Coordinates of C-alpha atoms in Angstrom, one line a residue:
Chain A
M1 CA 0.0 0.2 -0.2
S2 CA 1.5 3.4 -0.7
L3 CA 2.7 6.4 1.5
L4 CA 0.8 8.8 1.2
F5 CA -2.4 5.9 1.3
L6 CA -1.6 4.9 5.2
M7 CA -0.1 8.3 5.5
T8 CA -4.5 8.9 5.0
I9 CA -4.9 6.6 7.8
F10 CA -2.8 7.3 10.1
I11 CA -3.9 11.0 10.5
L12 CA -7.3 10.4 10.4
S13 CA -6.3 7.8 13.2
C14 CA -5.2 10.7 14.8
F15 CA -8.0 13.0 14.8
I16 CA -10.1 10.1 15.7
G17 CA -8.4 9.8 18.4
Y18 CA -8.4 13.0 19.9
F19 CA -12.3 13.7 19.6
V20 CA -12.9 10.0 21.3
V21 CA -10.1 11.3 23.9
Q22 CA -11.5 14.2 25.2
G23 CA -14.3 13.0 25.8
V24 CA -12.8 11.0 28.2
T25 CA -14.2 12.0 32.0
P26 CA -10.2 12.9 33.3
A27 CA -11.4 10.9 37.2
L28 CA -10.9 8.4 34.7
H29 CA -7.5 9.8 33.5
A30 CA -5.5 6.2 34.8
P31 CA -8.1 3.7 33.4
L32 CA -7.6 5.8 30.6
M33 CA -3.5 5.5 30.6
S34 CA -3.8 1.2 31.3
V35 CA -5.5 0.5 28.7
S36 CA -4.4 2.9 25.6
N37 CA -1.2 1.0 27.6
A38 CA -2.8 -2.5 26.8
I39 CA -4.6 -2.2 23.4
S40 CA -0.8 -0.9 21.8
G41 CA 0.0 -4.5 22.5
I42 CA -1.8 -4.8 19.1
V43 CA 2.7 -4.9 18.5
I44 CA 2.1 -8.2 18.6
I45 CA 0.4 -8.6 15.3
A46 CA 3.5 -7.4 13.8
A47 CA 5.4 -10.3 15.6
L48 CA 3.1 -12.8 14.7
T49 CA 3.6 -11.9 11.1
T50 CA 7.1 -11.5 11.1
A51 CA 7.5 -15.9 13.1
A52 CA 5.3 -16.5 10.0
L53 CA 7.8 -15.1 7.3
A54 CA 11.1 -17.3 9.2
E55 CA 11.9 -20.5 7.7
D56 CA 14.0 -22.0 10.3
F57 CA 15.0 -21.1 13.1
N58 CA 17.4 -17.7 13.3
N59 CA 18.0 -14.4 14.6
E60 CA 14.3 -13.1 13.3
E61 CA 12.4 -16.0 14.3
L62 CA 14.1 -15.9 18.3
L63 CA 13.4 -11.9 18.0
S64 CA 10.0 -11.9 17.6
L65 CA 9.6 -14.8 19.9
I66 CA 10.7 -12.4 22.6
A67 CA 8.0 -9.8 21.0
V68 CA 5.4 -12.1 21.3
F69 CA 6.5 -12.9 25.4
L70 CA 7.1 -8.8 25.4
A71 CA 4.1 -7.9 23.8
S72 CA 1.4 -10.4 25.4
L73 CA 3.3 -9.2 29.1
N74 CA 1.8 -5.7 27.5
I75 CA -1.4 -6.5 26.7
F76 CA -2.8 -9.3 30.3
G77 CA -1.3 -6.6 32.4
G78 CA -2.5 -3.7 31.3
F79 CA -5.9 -5.4 30.7
T80 CA -6.4 -6.6 33.9
V81 CA -4.7 -3.5 35.5
S82 CA -8.0 -1.8 34.3
N83 CA -9.9 -4.2 35.1
R84 CA -8.7 -3.7 38.9
M85 CA -9.3 0.1 38.6
L86 CA -12.7 0.2 36.9
K87 CA -14.4 -2.1 39.0
L88 CA -13.4 0.3 41.8
F89 CA -14.9 2.7 40.2
K90 CA -18.9 1.0 40.2
K91 CA -22.3 2.4 42.1
K92 CA -23.5 1.6 45.3
D93 CA -26.1 -0.4 43.8
E94 CA -24.5 -2.0 41.4
K95 CA -22.9 -4.5 44.5
Chain B
M1 CA -10.3 -20.1 5.9
I2 CA -10.7 -16.0 6.1
G3 CA -8.0 -15.8 3.7
F4 CA -6.1 -12.2 3.4
E5 CA -8.6 -10.7 3.1
G6 CA -10.9 -11.6 6.2
L7 CA -7.7 -11.2 8.1
Y8 CA -7.8 -7.3 7.6
V9 CA -11.8 -7.1 8.0
I10 CA -10.8 -8.9 11.3
Y11 CA -8.3 -5.9 11.5
L12 CA -10.6 -3.2 10.6
I13 CA -13.1 -4.8 13.5
A14 CA -10.1 -4.9 16.2
S15 CA -9.0 -1.3 15.5
M16 CA -12.7 -0.3 15.9
C17 CA -13.3 -2.2 19.4
F18 CA -10.7 -0.7 20.7
I19 CA -12.1 3.1 19.9
L20 CA -15.2 2.2 21.3
A21 CA -13.4 0.8 23.6
I22 CA -11.5 4.2 25.0
R23 CA -15.1 5.3 23.9
G24 CA -16.5 3.7 26.9
L25 CA -13.8 6.1 29.1
S26 CA -16.7 9.0 28.9
S27 CA -18.6 7.9 31.4
P28 CA -17.4 4.7 35.0
K29 CA -20.6 3.7 33.8
T30 CA -19.6 2.5 30.3
A31 CA -16.2 2.0 31.5
R32 CA -15.9 -1.6 32.3
N33 CA -17.7 -2.8 28.3
G34 CA -15.6 -0.1 26.5
N35 CA -11.8 -2.6 29.0
Q36 CA -14.3 -5.5 27.9
L37 CA -14.8 -4.4 24.2
G38 CA -10.9 -4.7 23.8
M39 CA -10.3 -7.0 25.6
F40 CA -12.3 -8.7 23.1
G41 CA -10.4 -7.0 19.7
M42 CA -7.2 -7.8 21.0
G43 CA -8.2 -11.4 21.3
L44 CA -10.2 -11.5 17.6
A45 CA -6.9 -10.2 16.0
V46 CA -4.7 -11.8 17.8
L47 CA -6.4 -15.3 17.0
A48 CA -7.4 -14.2 13.5
T49 CA -3.7 -14.0 12.8
L50 CA -2.6 -16.9 14.1
L51 CA -5.1 -19.3 12.2
V52 CA -4.1 -16.7 8.4
L53 CA -0.6 -17.1 9.0
P54 CA 0.5 -20.3 11.2
T55 CA 3.9 -19.5 12.2
R56 CA 6.7 -22.8 12.2
N57 CA 7.4 -22.4 16.1
D58 CA 3.1 -22.1 17.0
L59 CA 4.4 -24.6 19.9
G60 CA 7.3 -21.7 20.8
I61 CA 4.8 -19.0 20.4
L62 CA 1.4 -20.6 22.0
S63 CA 4.1 -20.9 25.3
A64 CA 5.5 -17.7 25.0
G65 CA 2.2 -16.0 25.2
F66 CA 1.1 -18.0 28.2
L67 CA 3.7 -18.3 30.2
A68 CA 3.5 -13.8 29.8
A69 CA -0.3 -13.9 30.6
L70 CA 0.6 -16.4 33.8
I71 CA 3.4 -13.5 35.0
G72 CA 1.5 -10.0 34.2
I73 CA -1.9 -11.5 35.4
W74 CA -0.1 -12.0 38.8
T75 CA 1.2 -9.5 39.0
A76 CA -1.5 -7.4 38.1
N77 CA -3.7 -8.1 40.4
K78 CA -1.2 -8.8 43.4
V79 CA 0.1 -4.6 43.3
K80 CA -1.3 -2.4 45.6
M81 CA -3.1 0.0 44.2
T82 CA -0.8 2.8 45.3
A83 CA 2.2 1.0 43.0
L84 CA 0.3 1.6 40.0
P85 CA 2.4 4.2 38.6
Q86 CA 5.2 2.7 38.0
V87 CA 2.9 -0.6 37.1
I88 CA 2.0 1.2 34.3
A89 CA 5.6 2.5 33.6
L90 CA 7.2 -0.5 33.8
L91 CA 3.9 -2.2 31.2
N92 CA 4.2 0.8 28.9
G93 CA 9.0 0.5 28.8
V94 CA 7.4 -3.6 27.6
G95 CA 5.5 -2.9 24.8
G96 CA 8.1 -0.1 24.2
L97 CA 10.7 -2.8 23.8
S98 CA 8.4 -4.8 22.0
S99 CA 8.0 -2.7 18.7
V100 CA 12.1 -2.2 18.8
L101 CA 12.8 -6.1 18.6
V102 CA 9.7 -7.0 15.7
G103 CA 11.4 -3.7 14.1
M104 CA 14.8 -5.3 14.3
A105 CA 13.4 -8.4 13.2
Q106 CA 12.0 -6.6 9.8
I107 CA 15.0 -5.6 8.5
L108 CA 17.2 -9.1 9.7
R109 CA 14.5 -10.5 8.1
G110 CA 14.6 -7.7 4.8
Q111 CA 12.3 -6.4 2.2
V112 CA 10.6 -4.0 3.8
S113 CA 10.9 -0.3 4.3
L114 CA 14.1 0.5 6.1
F115 CA 12.8 4.5 7.4
D116 CA 9.5 3.5 8.7
S117 CA 11.2 -0.3 10.8
S118 CA 13.7 2.5 11.8
V119 CA 12.0 4.6 12.6
G120 CA 9.5 2.7 15.0
I121 CA 12.3 1.1 16.2
A122 CA 13.9 4.9 17.8
I123 CA 10.9 5.9 19.3
G124 CA 10.3 2.3 21.3
G125 CA 14.1 2.4 22.1
V126 CA 13.3 5.9 23.8
A127 CA 9.5 4.4 25.4
F128 CA 10.9 1.8 26.6
S129 CA 14.3 3.0 28.5
G130 CA 12.5 6.1 29.6
S131 CA 9.8 4.0 30.7
L132 CA 12.4 2.0 32.4
I133 CA 14.2 5.3 34.3
A134 CA 10.5 6.3 35.0
F135 CA 9.9 2.9 36.7
F136 CA 12.6 2.7 38.8
K137 CA 12.6 6.9 39.9
L138 CA 8.8 6.1 41.4
Q139 CA 9.1 2.6 43.2
G140 CA 11.7 5.2 45.5
W141 CA 15.0 2.7 43.9
L142 CA 16.8 6.2 41.7
K143 CA 16.7 9.9 43.1
N144 CA 16.1 12.5 40.5
K145 CA 19.7 13.7 39.3
H146 CA 20.5 16.9 38.8
F147 CA 23.4 16.8 36.5
S148 CA 25.1 19.8 35.0
G149 CA 25.1 19.7 31.6
A150 CA 22.2 17.8 31.4
N151 CA 19.7 19.7 28.5
I152 CA 23.2 20.1 25.9
I153 CA 24.6 16.4 26.9
N154 CA 21.0 15.6 25.3
I155 CA 20.8 17.8 22.3
I156 CA 23.9 16.2 21.5
I157 CA 22.7 12.6 21.8
F158 CA 19.4 13.6 20.5
S159 CA 21.6 15.2 17.6
G160 CA 24.6 11.5 16.9
L161 CA 20.9 10.1 16.9
I162 CA 19.6 11.6 14.1
I163 CA 22.5 11.2 12.7
T164 CA 23.0 7.3 13.4
W165 CA 19.1 7.1 11.4
A166 CA 20.3 9.0 8.6
E167 CA 23.4 6.7 8.5
F168 CA 20.9 3.8 9.0
V169 CA 18.4 4.4 6.1
M170 CA 21.0 5.0 3.7
T171 CA 24.0 2.9 3.6
E172 CA 21.5 0.2 5.0
R173 CA 24.7 -1.1 7.0
M174 CA 24.1 -3.2 10.0
Y175 CA 26.1 -1.8 12.4
A176 CA 24.6 1.5 12.2
L177 CA 20.9 0.1 12.7
Y178 CA 22.1 -1.5 16.2
M179 CA 24.2 1.8 17.2
L180 CA 21.0 3.5 16.6
V181 CA 19.3 0.7 19.2
F182 CA 21.4 1.1 21.1
G183 CA 21.1 5.9 21.5
A184 CA 17.5 5.5 21.7
F185 CA 17.8 3.7 24.3
L186 CA 20.8 6.5 25.9
F187 CA 18.6 9.1 25.4
G188 CA 15.7 7.7 26.9
A189 CA 17.3 7.3 29.5
T190 CA 18.9 10.7 30.0
I191 CA 15.8 12.6 29.0
T192 CA 14.3 11.2 31.8
L193 CA 17.1 11.0 34.4
P194 CA 16.7 14.2 35.3
V195 CA 12.6 15.2 35.1
G196 CA 11.7 15.0 39.4
G197 CA 8.6 14.0 41.0
A198 CA 5.7 16.1 40.6
D199 CA 6.7 16.6 36.9
M200 CA 5.9 12.6 36.5
P201 CA 2.5 12.6 35.4
I202 CA 3.0 14.2 32.4
V203 CA 6.4 12.0 31.8
I204 CA 4.2 9.2 31.6
S205 CA 2.4 10.0 29.5
V206 CA 4.5 11.3 26.9
L207 CA 5.9 7.8 27.1
N208 CA 2.5 6.1 27.0
A209 CA 1.9 8.5 23.7
F210 CA 5.7 7.2 22.4
S211 CA 4.7 3.2 22.9
G212 CA 1.6 4.7 20.0
F213 CA 4.1 6.0 17.6
A214 CA 6.1 3.3 17.7
A215 CA 3.2 1.1 17.1
S216 CA 2.2 3.3 14.2
G217 CA 5.6 2.6 12.5
I218 CA 5.5 -0.8 12.6
G219 CA 2.7 -1.0 11.1
F220 CA 4.0 1.3 7.9
S221 CA 6.6 -0.7 7.9
L222 CA 4.3 -3.3 7.1
S223 CA 0.8 -1.8 5.7
N224 CA -0.9 -3.9 8.6
V225 CA -4.0 -1.5 9.3
A226 CA -4.7 -1.6 12.5
L227 CA -1.1 -1.2 13.3
I228 CA -1.2 2.5 12.3
I229 CA -4.5 2.9 13.6
T230 CA -4.5 2.3 16.8
G231 CA -1.1 3.0 17.7
A232 CA -2.3 6.6 16.1
L233 CA -5.1 6.3 19.3
V234 CA -2.5 5.6 22.0
G235 CA -0.5 8.2 20.6
A236 CA -3.8 10.4 20.8
S237 CA -4.6 9.7 24.2
G238 CA -0.2 10.0 25.5
T239 CA -0.2 13.0 24.1
I240 CA -3.7 15.1 24.6
L241 CA -3.5 14.0 28.4
A242 CA 1.1 16.0 28.3
L243 CA -0.8 18.4 26.9
A244 CA -3.6 18.8 29.7
M245 CA -1.1 18.1 33.0
T246 CA 1.2 20.8 30.9
K247 CA -2.1 23.6 30.9
A248 CA -2.6 22.1 35.1
M249 CA 0.5 23.1 36.2
N250 CA 1.1 26.4 32.8
R251 CA 4.0 24.7 31.9
S252 CA 5.6 23.9 28.3
L253 CA 7.0 20.1 27.0
V254 CA 9.9 22.1 27.2
D255 CA 9.7 22.9 31.0
V256 CA 9.3 19.8 31.8
F257 CA 12.8 18.4 29.9
F258 CA 14.5 21.3 29.8
K259 CA 13.8 23.5 32.8
T260 CA 13.5 20.6 35.8
F261 CA 13.0 22.9 39.2
T262 CA 15.8 22.2 41.2
E263 CA 14.4 21.2 44.8
S264 CA 15.5 23.6 47.2
E265 CA 15.5 22.9 50.7
E266 CA 13.5 24.9 53.6
K267 CA 15.5 28.5 52.8
D268 CA 13.7 31.7 55.1
F269 CA 10.9 29.3 56.2
Q270 CA 12.4 29.4 59.9
S271 CA 12.3 32.2 61.1
R272 CA 8.4 32.5 60.9
T273 CA 6.6 30.1 62.7
A274 CA 3.1 28.0 61.7
R275 CA 0.4 28.0 63.5
V276 CA 0.1 24.5 64.8
G277 CA -3.5 22.9 65.4
S278 CA -4.4 18.9 67.4
P279 CA -6.0 16.4 65.8
Q280 CA -8.9 17.4 68.4
D281 CA -9.0 21.4 66.7
A282 CA -9.4 19.7 63.3
A283 CA -11.9 17.1 64.8
F284 CA -13.7 19.7 66.5
L285 CA -14.1 21.9 64.1
M286 CA -14.7 19.6 61.3
E287 CA -18.4 18.6 62.9
N288 CA -19.3 21.6 63.7
A289 CA -18.8 22.5 59.8
S290 CA -21.3 22.3 57.5
K291 CA -19.5 21.7 54.6
V292 CA -15.7 20.2 54.3
I293 CA -13.7 19.9 51.3
I294 CA -10.8 17.5 51.6
V295 CA -7.6 18.1 49.3
P296 CA -5.6 15.3 48.3
G297 CA -2.0 15.6 46.9
Y298 CA 1.1 12.9 46.6
G299 CA 1.2 12.7 50.3
M300 CA -2.4 10.5 51.0
A301 CA -1.1 8.0 48.6
S302 CA 2.6 7.3 50.2
A303 CA 1.4 7.6 52.7
G304 CA -2.0 5.1 52.3
A305 CA -4.2 7.2 53.8
Q306 CA -7.0 7.1 51.1
Y307 CA -8.9 4.7 54.3
A308 CA -8.5 7.2 56.5
L309 CA -9.5 9.8 55.0
K310 CA -12.9 7.9 53.2
N311 CA -13.4 6.6 57.6
M312 CA -13.1 10.8 58.4
A313 CA -16.4 11.7 55.8
S314 CA -18.8 8.6 56.5
I315 CA -18.7 10.0 59.7
L316 CA -18.6 13.6 59.3
K317 CA -21.5 13.3 56.8
D318 CA -23.6 10.4 58.3
K319 CA -22.7 11.2 62.1
Y320 CA -23.0 15.3 62.0
H321 CA -25.1 15.5 58.9
V322 CA -21.8 17.6 57.5
D323 CA -20.9 18.6 53.2
V324 CA -18.1 15.9 52.3
K325 CA -16.1 17.0 48.7
F326 CA -13.0 16.2 47.7
A327 CA -10.9 18.1 45.7
I328 CA -8.5 17.0 42.8
H329 CA -6.3 19.3 41.0
P330 CA -5.0 17.6 37.4
V331 CA -1.6 17.1 38.3
A332 CA -2.5 16.0 42.0
G333 CA 0.1 12.7 41.9
R334 CA 2.4 11.1 40.2
M335 CA 0.2 9.7 37.0
P336 CA -2.8 11.2 36.3
G337 CA -6.2 10.0 37.2
H338 CA -3.9 9.2 40.1
M339 CA -6.0 9.9 42.8
N340 CA -9.7 9.5 41.7
V341 CA -8.3 5.9 42.0
L342 CA -7.3 5.8 45.2
L343 CA -10.0 7.7 46.4
A344 CA -11.9 4.8 44.3
E345 CA -10.4 2.2 46.3
A346 CA -11.5 3.1 49.5
K347 CA -14.9 3.4 47.5
V348 CA -15.3 6.8 47.9
D349 CA -18.5 8.1 46.5
Y350 CA -17.5 9.2 42.6
D351 CA -20.1 12.2 43.1
K352 CA -18.4 13.4 46.6
V353 CA -14.9 14.1 44.5
F354 CA -14.6 17.1 42.0
G355 CA -12.0 18.6 39.1
L356 CA -10.2 22.2 39.5
E357 CA -12.7 24.3 37.5
E358 CA -15.8 22.7 39.3
I359 CA -15.1 22.5 42.6
N360 CA -13.0 26.3 43.0
P361 CA -16.1 28.4 44.0
D362 CA -17.4 26.2 46.3
F363 CA -13.9 27.5 49.2
E364 CA -15.8 30.5 49.6
T365 CA -18.7 28.9 51.6
A366 CA -17.0 26.3 53.3
D367 CA -16.1 25.9 56.1
V368 CA -13.0 24.6 56.6
A369 CA -10.4 22.9 53.8
Y370 CA -8.6 19.6 55.1
V371 CA -5.5 19.9 52.6
I372 CA -3.6 16.7 53.0
G373 CA -0.4 15.6 51.5
A374 CA -0.3 18.6 49.0
N375 CA 1.1 22.1 49.0
D376 CA 2.1 24.0 45.5
I377 CA -1.6 22.7 43.6
T378 CA -2.5 25.9 46.3
N379 CA -0.4 27.6 46.8
P380 CA -0.9 31.6 46.1
L381 CA 1.4 32.8 44.9
A382 CA 1.1 31.2 41.5
K383 CA -1.4 33.4 41.0
T384 CA 0.3 36.3 42.4
D385 CA 3.6 36.8 42.8
A386 CA 5.1 36.8 38.5
S387 CA 9.1 35.8 40.0
S388 CA 7.9 32.1 41.2
P389 CA 8.1 29.6 39.4
L390 CA 4.6 28.4 39.6
Y391 CA 3.5 31.9 38.5
G392 CA 0.2 30.9 36.0
M393 CA -0.6 27.1 36.9
P394 CA -4.9 27.0 38.1
I395 CA -4.5 26.1 41.7
L396 CA -7.6 25.1 43.4
E397 CA -8.2 28.4 46.2
V398 CA -7.9 26.7 49.7
S399 CA -7.5 29.9 51.5
K400 CA -10.6 30.9 50.4
A401 CA -12.2 28.8 52.8
K402 CA -12.8 29.7 56.7
T403 CA -10.3 27.2 57.9
V404 CA -7.2 25.5 56.4
F405 CA -6.4 22.5 57.7
F406 CA -2.4 21.7 56.2
V407 CA -1.9 17.8 57.2
K408 CA 2.4 17.5 55.7
R409 CA 5.8 16.3 57.8
S410 CA 7.5 19.6 58.1
L411 CA 7.4 23.0 56.7
G412 CA 9.3 21.9 53.9
A413 CA 9.2 24.2 50.6
G414 CA 6.9 22.0 48.0
Y415 CA 8.0 20.3 44.6
S416 CA 9.0 23.7 42.6
G417 CA 10.9 25.4 45.4
A418 CA 9.0 27.9 45.7
Q419 CA 6.9 28.6 49.8
N420 CA 3.8 28.6 51.0
P421 CA 3.2 31.6 52.5
L422 CA -1.0 29.4 53.3
F423 CA 1.2 27.9 55.6
F424 CA 1.5 31.7 57.7
A425 CA -2.1 32.7 56.7
D426 CA -4.5 33.5 60.2
N427 CA -6.9 30.7 59.1
T428 CA -4.3 27.7 59.1
L429 CA -3.1 25.2 61.8
M430 CA -0.6 23.0 60.5
L431 CA -0.9 19.1 61.4
Y432 CA 2.7 18.0 61.3
G433 CA 2.6 14.1 61.2
D434 CA 1.8 10.9 58.4
A435 CA -0.5 11.6 56.4
K436 CA -2.8 8.7 57.8
K437 CA -2.2 8.2 60.9
V438 CA -2.2 12.2 61.8
T439 CA -6.3 11.3 60.2
E440 CA -6.3 8.9 62.2
E441 CA -6.3 10.5 65.1
V442 CA -8.6 12.6 64.2
V443 CA -11.6 10.1 62.9
A444 CA -10.7 8.5 66.9
N445 CA -11.4 12.4 68.0
L446 CA -14.7 13.0 66.2

């Protein structure tokens, strides 16, 4: 895909991000950080893609494997922390 | 089965899930559903990738993911809420490092845009080492290092980084790639080292943005739209938080990284005397008040005083029918929203927690302001003294309350080095001691 096309997606996404994040209530800024942290673990699909291209065990595969591990840590850790935080913001009658 | 086009569609769905996940955070009511939608999107994207692109070593990949899940979930459940800022910093660093490794793997493999990958690598590298340093500082394992000439060193390292990057993109030599990685690690560390505690919310937000943009960079090199969209979302989120924080401190991003406050000792403070109150005084005045506003700062977090505080608020409300509110400055604590999470942990109703602009008009009619472990965010010099380092910063106007209690360890200057004349005001009473102990004593006297 052309750089121009990818750039278009990138810039429009920045705008979506800007407007969506503007709507986040300041009380939830800490969960916002940890949710966005968790979803930045999406880089795992790049690690999986790179691993899929390796034909035999080499440096690329090793690096991808470590990257999968780190990104998973980010994903599982991030979502768990967010979930723990968000549980605290429940209303009394929801218990 | 689903093929490459199917995979593309699934990536698009995952991206939409992430947008809606963040959208869910606009209200505490929808926030948990949002988080679950985020998990769903992530699971979908990973599963589809594994199905469409089987690797030679699927077992290895699955074990790596499984091990990470065990460690990640266990740690995230184990950690104390007061340690949240450092946990988030650490996870952020891990994500940054992951981008660096993926980028390097792609370059080793070849057939990839060196320009795009190396941008991802450099940004991810800075996010990694910067977050690591932030983690060490928040954990208290590393003190602030005000080394002289820090700014010049940073500018030199940054120029070096740009030069090695250009060298790599033009010559495609591997040694330049390794130097680029090393330079990015070095720059992330040296730029974060001099930044002090109260600027941490800003630094964490910036590093968060970096780990997002690093993922976008990797997305460009793979032409992967999910990575580009998600990275941009995270990048925008971190940037907006950082800008909101700098605005709340009336500082610029340049100030945060290049004009770090020199933390000063208690200077000519000893000559003046502040009135000292006792927990009995505080209990008596608050019992008889009709409106009390509690202002928490980092001192509340470090002492773990939130439960004692909630206890105090409940007794005042239930037994003495006092209207108790909490006032939170945007930069209170060590990360955005830090105070809100701790108060929520102690089960303080979030309807009673207010931001700067909502609560400021209330101080005039408040009988008591109970400031616990906060200082600079209440300093009136920010409004009156153009020579103060705090000048222009919006503050919580606690001095307008009839009586102000400051729960503090000492009369020391704030993080900014500015003295707080409020300590010596006629309507101020100091309560010296640990935030938690003092509050517990107040509760005992109610």
